Coordinates of C-alpha atoms in Angstrom, one line a residue:
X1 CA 87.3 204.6 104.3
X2 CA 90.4 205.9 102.4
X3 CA 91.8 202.0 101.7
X4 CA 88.3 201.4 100.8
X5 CA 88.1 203.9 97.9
X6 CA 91.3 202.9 96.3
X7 CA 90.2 199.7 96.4
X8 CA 87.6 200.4 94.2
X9 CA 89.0 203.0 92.3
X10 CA 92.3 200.9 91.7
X11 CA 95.0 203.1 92.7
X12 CA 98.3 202.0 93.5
X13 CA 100.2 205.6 96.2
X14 CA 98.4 208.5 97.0
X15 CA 100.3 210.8 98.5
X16 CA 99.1 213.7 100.7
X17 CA 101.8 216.9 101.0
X18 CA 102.1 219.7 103.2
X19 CA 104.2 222.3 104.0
X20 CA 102.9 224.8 106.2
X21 CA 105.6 227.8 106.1
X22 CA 104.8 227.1 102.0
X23 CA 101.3 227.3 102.7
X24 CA 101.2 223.9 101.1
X25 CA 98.6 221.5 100.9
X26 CA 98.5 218.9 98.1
X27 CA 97.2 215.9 96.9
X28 CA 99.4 213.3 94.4
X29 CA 97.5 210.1 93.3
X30 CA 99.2 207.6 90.9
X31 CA 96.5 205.4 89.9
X32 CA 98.6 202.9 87.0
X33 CA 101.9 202.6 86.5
X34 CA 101.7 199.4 84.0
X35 CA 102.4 201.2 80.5
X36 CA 104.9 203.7 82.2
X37 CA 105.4 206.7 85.1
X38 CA 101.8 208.2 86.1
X39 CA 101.5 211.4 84.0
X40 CA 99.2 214.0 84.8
X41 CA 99.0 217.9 85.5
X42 CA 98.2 219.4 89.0
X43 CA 95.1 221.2 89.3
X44 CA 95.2 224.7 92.0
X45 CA 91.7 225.1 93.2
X46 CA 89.6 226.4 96.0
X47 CA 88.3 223.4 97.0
X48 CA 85.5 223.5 100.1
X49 CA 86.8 220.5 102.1
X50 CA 90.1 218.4 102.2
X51 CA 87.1 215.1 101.3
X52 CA 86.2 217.3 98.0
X53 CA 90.1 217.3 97.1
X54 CA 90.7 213.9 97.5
X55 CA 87.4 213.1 95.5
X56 CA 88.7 215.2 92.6
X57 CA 92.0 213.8 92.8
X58 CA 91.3 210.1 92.1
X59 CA 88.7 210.7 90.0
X60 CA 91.0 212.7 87.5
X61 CA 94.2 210.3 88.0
X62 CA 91.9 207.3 87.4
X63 CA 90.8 209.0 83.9
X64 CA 94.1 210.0 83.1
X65 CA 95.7 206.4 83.0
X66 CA 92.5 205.4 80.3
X67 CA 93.5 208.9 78.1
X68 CA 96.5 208.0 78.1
X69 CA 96.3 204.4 77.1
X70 CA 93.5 205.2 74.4
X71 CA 96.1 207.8 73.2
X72 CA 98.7 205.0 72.8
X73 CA 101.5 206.5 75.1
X74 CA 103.6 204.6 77.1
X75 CA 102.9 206.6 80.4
X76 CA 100.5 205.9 83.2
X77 CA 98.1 208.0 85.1
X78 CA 98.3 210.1 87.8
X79 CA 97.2 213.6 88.9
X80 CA 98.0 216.0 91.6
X81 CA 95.7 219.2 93.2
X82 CA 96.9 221.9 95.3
X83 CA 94.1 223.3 97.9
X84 CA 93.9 226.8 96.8
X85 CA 92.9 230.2 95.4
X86 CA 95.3 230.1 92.0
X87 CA 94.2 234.2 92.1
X88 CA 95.3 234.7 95.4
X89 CA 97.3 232.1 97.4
X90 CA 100.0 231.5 94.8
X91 CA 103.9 231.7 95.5
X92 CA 107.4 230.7 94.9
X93 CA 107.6 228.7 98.0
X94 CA 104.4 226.9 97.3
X95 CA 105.5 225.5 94.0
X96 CA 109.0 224.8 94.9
X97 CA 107.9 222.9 98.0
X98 CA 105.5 221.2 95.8
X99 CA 108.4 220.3 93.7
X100 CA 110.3 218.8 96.5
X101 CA 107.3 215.9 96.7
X102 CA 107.3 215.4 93.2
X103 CA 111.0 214.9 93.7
X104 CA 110.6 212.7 96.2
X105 CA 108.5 209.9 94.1
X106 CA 111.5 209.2 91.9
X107 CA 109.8 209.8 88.6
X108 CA 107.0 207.8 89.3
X109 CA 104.7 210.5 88.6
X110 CA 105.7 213.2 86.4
X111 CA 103.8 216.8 86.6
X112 CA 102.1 219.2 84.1
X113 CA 99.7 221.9 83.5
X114 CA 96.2 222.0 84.9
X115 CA 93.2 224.1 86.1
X116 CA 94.4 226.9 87.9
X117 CA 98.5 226.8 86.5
X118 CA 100.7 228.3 83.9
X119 CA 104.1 227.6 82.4
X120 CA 105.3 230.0 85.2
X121 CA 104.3 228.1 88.0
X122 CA 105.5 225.5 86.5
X123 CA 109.1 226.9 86.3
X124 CA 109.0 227.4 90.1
X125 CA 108.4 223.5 90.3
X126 CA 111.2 222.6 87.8
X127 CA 113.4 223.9 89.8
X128 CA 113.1 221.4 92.6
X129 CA 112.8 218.6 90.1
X130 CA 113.2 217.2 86.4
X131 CA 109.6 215.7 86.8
X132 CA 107.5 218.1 84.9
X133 CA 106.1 218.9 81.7
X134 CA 104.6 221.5 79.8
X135 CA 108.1 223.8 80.9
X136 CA 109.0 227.0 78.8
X137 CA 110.7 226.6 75.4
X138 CA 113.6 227.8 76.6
X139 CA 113.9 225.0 78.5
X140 CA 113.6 222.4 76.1
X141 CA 110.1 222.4 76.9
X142 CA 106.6 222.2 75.1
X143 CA 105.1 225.5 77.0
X144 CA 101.5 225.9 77.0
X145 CA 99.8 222.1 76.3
X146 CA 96.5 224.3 75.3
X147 CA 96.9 224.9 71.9
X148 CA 97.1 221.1 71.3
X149 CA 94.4 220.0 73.7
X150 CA 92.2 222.5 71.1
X151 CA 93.9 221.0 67.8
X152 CA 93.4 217.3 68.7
X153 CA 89.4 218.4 69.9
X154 CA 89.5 219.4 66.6
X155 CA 90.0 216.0 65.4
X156 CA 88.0 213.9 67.6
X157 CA 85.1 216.4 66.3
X158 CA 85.4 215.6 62.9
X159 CA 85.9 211.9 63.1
X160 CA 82.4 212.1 65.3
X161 CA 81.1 214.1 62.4
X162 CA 81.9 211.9 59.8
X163 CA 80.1 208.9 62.2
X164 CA 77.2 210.7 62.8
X165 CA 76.9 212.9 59.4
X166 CA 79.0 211.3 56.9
X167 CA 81.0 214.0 56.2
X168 CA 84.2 216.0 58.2
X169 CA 82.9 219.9 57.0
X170 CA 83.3 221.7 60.1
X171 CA 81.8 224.5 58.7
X172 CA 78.4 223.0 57.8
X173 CA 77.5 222.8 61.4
X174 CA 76.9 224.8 64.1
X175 CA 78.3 224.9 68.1
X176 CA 77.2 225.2 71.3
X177 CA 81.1 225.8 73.3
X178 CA 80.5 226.1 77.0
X179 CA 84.0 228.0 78.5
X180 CA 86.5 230.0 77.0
X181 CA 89.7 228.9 78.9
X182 CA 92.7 228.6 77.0
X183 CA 91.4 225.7 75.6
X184 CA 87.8 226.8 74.8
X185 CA 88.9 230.0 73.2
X186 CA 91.4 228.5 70.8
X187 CA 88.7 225.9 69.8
X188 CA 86.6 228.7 68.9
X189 CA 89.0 229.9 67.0
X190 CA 89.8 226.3 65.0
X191 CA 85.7 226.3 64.6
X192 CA 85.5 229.9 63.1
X193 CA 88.8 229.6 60.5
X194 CA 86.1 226.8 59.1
X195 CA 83.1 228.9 58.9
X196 CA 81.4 227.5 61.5
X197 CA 78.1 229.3 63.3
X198 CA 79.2 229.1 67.3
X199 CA 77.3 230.0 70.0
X200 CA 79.3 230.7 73.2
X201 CA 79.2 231.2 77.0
X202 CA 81.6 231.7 79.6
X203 CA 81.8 233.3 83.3
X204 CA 84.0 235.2 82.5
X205 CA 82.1 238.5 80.5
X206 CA 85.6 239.3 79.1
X207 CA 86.3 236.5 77.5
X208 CA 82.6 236.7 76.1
X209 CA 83.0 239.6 74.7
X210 CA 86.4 238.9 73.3
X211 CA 84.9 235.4 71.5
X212 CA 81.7 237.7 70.1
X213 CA 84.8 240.4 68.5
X214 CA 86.9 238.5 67.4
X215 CA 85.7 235.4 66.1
X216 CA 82.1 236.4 65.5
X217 CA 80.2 234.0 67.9
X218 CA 77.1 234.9 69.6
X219 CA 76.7 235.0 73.3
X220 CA 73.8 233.1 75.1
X221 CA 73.8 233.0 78.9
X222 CA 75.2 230.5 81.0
X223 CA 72.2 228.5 81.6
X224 CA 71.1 229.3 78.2
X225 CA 73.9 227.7 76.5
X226 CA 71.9 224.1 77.1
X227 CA 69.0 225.6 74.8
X228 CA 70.6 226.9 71.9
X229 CA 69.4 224.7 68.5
X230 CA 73.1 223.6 67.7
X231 CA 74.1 220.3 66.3
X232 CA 77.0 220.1 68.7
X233 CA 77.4 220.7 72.2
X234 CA 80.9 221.2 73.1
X235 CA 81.9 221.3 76.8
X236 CA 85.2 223.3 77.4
X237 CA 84.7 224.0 81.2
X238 CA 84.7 221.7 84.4
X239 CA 82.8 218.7 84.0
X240 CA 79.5 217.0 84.7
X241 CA 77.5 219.3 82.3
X242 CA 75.5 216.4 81.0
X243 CA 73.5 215.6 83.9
X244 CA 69.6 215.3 84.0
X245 CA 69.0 218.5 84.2
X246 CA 70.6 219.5 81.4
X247 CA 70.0 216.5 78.9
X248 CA 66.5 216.9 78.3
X249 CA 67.1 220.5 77.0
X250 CA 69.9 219.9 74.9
X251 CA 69.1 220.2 70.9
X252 CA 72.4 219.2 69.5
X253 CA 72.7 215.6 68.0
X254 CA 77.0 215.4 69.1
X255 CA 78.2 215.5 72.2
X256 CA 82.0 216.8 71.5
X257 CA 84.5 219.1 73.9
X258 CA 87.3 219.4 75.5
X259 CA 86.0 219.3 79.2
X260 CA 87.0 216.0 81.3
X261 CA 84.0 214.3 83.0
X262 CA 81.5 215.6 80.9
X263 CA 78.7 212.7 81.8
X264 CA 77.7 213.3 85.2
X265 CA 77.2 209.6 85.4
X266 CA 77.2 206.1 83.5
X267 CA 73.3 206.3 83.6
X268 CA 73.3 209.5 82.2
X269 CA 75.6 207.9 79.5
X270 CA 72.6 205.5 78.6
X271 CA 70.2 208.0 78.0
X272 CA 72.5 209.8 75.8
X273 CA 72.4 206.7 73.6
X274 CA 68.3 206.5 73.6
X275 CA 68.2 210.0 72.8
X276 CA 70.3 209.5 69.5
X277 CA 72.9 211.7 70.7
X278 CA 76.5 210.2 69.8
X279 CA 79.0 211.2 72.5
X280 CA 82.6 211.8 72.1
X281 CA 84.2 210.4 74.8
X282 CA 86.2 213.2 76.0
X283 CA 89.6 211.4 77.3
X284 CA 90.2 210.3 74.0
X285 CA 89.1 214.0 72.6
X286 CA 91.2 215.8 74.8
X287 CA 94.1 213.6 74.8
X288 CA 96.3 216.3 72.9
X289 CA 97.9 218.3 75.6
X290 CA 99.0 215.4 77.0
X291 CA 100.1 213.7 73.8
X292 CA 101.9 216.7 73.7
X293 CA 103.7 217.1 76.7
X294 CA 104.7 213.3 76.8
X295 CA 106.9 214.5 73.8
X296 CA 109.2 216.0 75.7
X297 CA 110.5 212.6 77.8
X298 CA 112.4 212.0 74.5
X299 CA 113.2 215.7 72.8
X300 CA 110.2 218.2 71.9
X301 CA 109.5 218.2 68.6
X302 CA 106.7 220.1 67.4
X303 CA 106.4 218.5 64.1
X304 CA 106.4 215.7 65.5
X305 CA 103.2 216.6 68.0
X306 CA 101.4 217.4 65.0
X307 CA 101.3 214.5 63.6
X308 CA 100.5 212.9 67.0
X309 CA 97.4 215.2 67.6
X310 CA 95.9 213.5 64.0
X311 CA 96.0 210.0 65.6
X312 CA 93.3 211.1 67.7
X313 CA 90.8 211.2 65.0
X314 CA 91.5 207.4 64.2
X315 CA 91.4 206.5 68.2
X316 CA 87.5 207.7 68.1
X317 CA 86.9 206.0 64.7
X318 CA 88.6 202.8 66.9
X319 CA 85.9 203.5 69.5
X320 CA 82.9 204.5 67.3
X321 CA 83.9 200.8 65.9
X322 CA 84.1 198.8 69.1
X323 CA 80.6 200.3 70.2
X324 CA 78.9 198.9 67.0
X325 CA 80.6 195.4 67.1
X326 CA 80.1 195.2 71.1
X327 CA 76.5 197.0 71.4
X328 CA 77.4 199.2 73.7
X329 CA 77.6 203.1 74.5
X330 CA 80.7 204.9 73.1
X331 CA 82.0 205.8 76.8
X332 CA 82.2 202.0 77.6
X333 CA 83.7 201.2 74.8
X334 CA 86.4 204.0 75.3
X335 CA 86.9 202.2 78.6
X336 CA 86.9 198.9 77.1
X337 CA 90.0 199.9 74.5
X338 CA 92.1 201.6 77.2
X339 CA 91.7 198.2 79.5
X340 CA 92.4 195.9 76.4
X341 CA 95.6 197.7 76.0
X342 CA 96.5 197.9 79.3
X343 CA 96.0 194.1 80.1
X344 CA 97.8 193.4 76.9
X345 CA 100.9 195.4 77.6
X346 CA 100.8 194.2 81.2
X347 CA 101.7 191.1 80.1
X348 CA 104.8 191.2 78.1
X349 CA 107.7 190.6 79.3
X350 CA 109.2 194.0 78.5
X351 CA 112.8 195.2 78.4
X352 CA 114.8 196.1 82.2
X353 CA 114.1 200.0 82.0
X354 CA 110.4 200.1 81.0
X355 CA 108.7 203.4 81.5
X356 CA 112.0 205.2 82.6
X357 CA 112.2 208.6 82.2
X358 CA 114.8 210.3 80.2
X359 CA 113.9 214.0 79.4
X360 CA 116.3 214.4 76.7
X361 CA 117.3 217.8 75.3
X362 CA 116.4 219.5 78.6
X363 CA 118.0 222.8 79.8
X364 CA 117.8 222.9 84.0
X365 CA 118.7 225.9 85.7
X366 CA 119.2 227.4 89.4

């Protein structure tokens, strides 16, 4: 059934690693390489079956080729998840031997941060192989892609404002944010420098707490968070909140976060629509980390990642536009402007070299 599922998913290697002294088992799928190498972090999670890994893995490196041709890069997608406890079963040997496979690809799929991983096991891997991104400063790197993943949220948010309200004053509204990752918690942050009224919910109780001190949000529960009269609803956890369970009880009238797979299905897409909820298709809002970390293929700048993180606002303006002239839900027509670009691209005759990777500026050490 595994040549069966590509097939319909379109992917072009998947590659399945293991090393068992490591205690490595690993997943890397490289779903389009047309615009350039697959790009895409690796996810460490505690998955409950081998079938659930795989699952997660194409679905993710299938989204990351359309984020990262709505985002206008000249990378492909691809993705990579390690079967584990990132609390528990973490160690040199594991990333380094995960290294080893990246290595092995050639540069056809080049790592980053995920779920479950930080810059430091990301220095482990870097070791083994120039592949990676999202590697300390020190290195020549970018470090931690979540400060920019919550910037360029930022501005997919007020370009869905100004859609739905006519205006871009953060402040005037109020938020529903559901996690408090990295991500989550420096979106709050963005949302309360702008006087915004944020309602906020996590599994965590620390972080909770932490939101509610220093940035004055309220808690609500974690089932409550669906109830709370907010105009926006902004999904910063795993995905798949928006299901039909949840729909019915949600208040807001923006769909906006920085989770991936936030509809739990095209049909639940629809009903979003007859609802008069306008959803902000969340490759093209969370595109910033890796807008970010695809900097560092020609020199980190941070400047220069900035300025990057503001074309998201005019990629969902692109969108918001090709749903009205095509009559159809934003997340198709997110779809539809990542496959027109692809296509397009596809066919030139590009220069000998296309999508090679360079990684200038880089520091490597032993």
């Amino acid at each position: 059934m595994i040549f069966e599922t590509l097939d319909i998913y379109g992917h072009e290697q998947v590659v399945f690693c293991h090393n068992k002294d490591a205690g490595l088992k690993a997943i890397i799928a490289i779903h389009n390489t047309v615009l350039g190498p697959a790009l895409g972090g690796t996810r460490m999670w505690p998955y409950k079956s081998e079938a659930e890994a795989l699952n997660d893995v194409l679905r993710l490196s299938r989204g990351m080729t359309y984020k990262n041709a709505v985002a206008g890069l000249n990378i492909g997608g691809g993705k990579a998840v390690i079967i584990g406890n990132p609390a528990t079963d973490k160690s040199e040997a594991l990333f380094r031997a995960f290294g080893q496979f990246v290595e092995s690809l050639g540069g056809r799929y080049i790592t980053a941060e995920d779920v479950g991983i930080d810059v430091n096991d990301m220095e482990y891997v870097y070791r083994e192989t120039e592949y990676v991104t999202g590697v300390h400063q020190v290195h020549g790197g970018s470090g931690d892609p979540s400060p920019f993943t919550a910037y360029g949220t930022l501005q997919g948010l007020m370009a869905t404002l100004n859609r739905k309200f006519g205006d871009e004053d953060v402040g005037k509204y109020s938020y529903a944010v559901q996690g408090l990752g990295h991500v989550g918690m420096e979106y709050v942050k963005l949302l309360k420098e702008r006087g915004a009224k944020i309602f906020v919910t996590d599994i965590n109780p620390a972080l909770v707490d932490k939101a509610v001190t220093e940035y004055g949000a309220e808690a609500v529960g974690l089932d409550d968070i669906y109830d709370v009269p907010a105009d926006v609803y902004s999904p910063c956890a795993l995905g798949g909140t928006v299901n039909e369970q949840t729909l019915p009880r949600l208040k807001c009238k923006v769909i906006c976060g920085a989770a991936n797979n936030q509809l739990a299905n095209n049909e639940i897409g629809d009903e979003v629509v007859k609802r008069g909820i306008l959803y902000a298709p969340d490759y093209a809002v969370n595109a910033g980390g890796v807008m970010n970390v695809a900097l560092e293929l020609d020199g980190y700048n941070r400047e220069r990642a900035m300025r990057m993180m503001r074309t998201i606002y005019h990629n969902l303006s692109r969108i918001y536009e090709i749903a009205d002239r095509d009559g159809i839900p934003t997340y198709r027509a997110a779809d539809r402007l990542a496959e027109e670009r692809i296509e397009t691209i596809g066919k030139l005759k590009l220069p000998l070299g296309r999508g090679r990777t360079r990684f200038q500026g880089r520091i490597r050490g032993n």
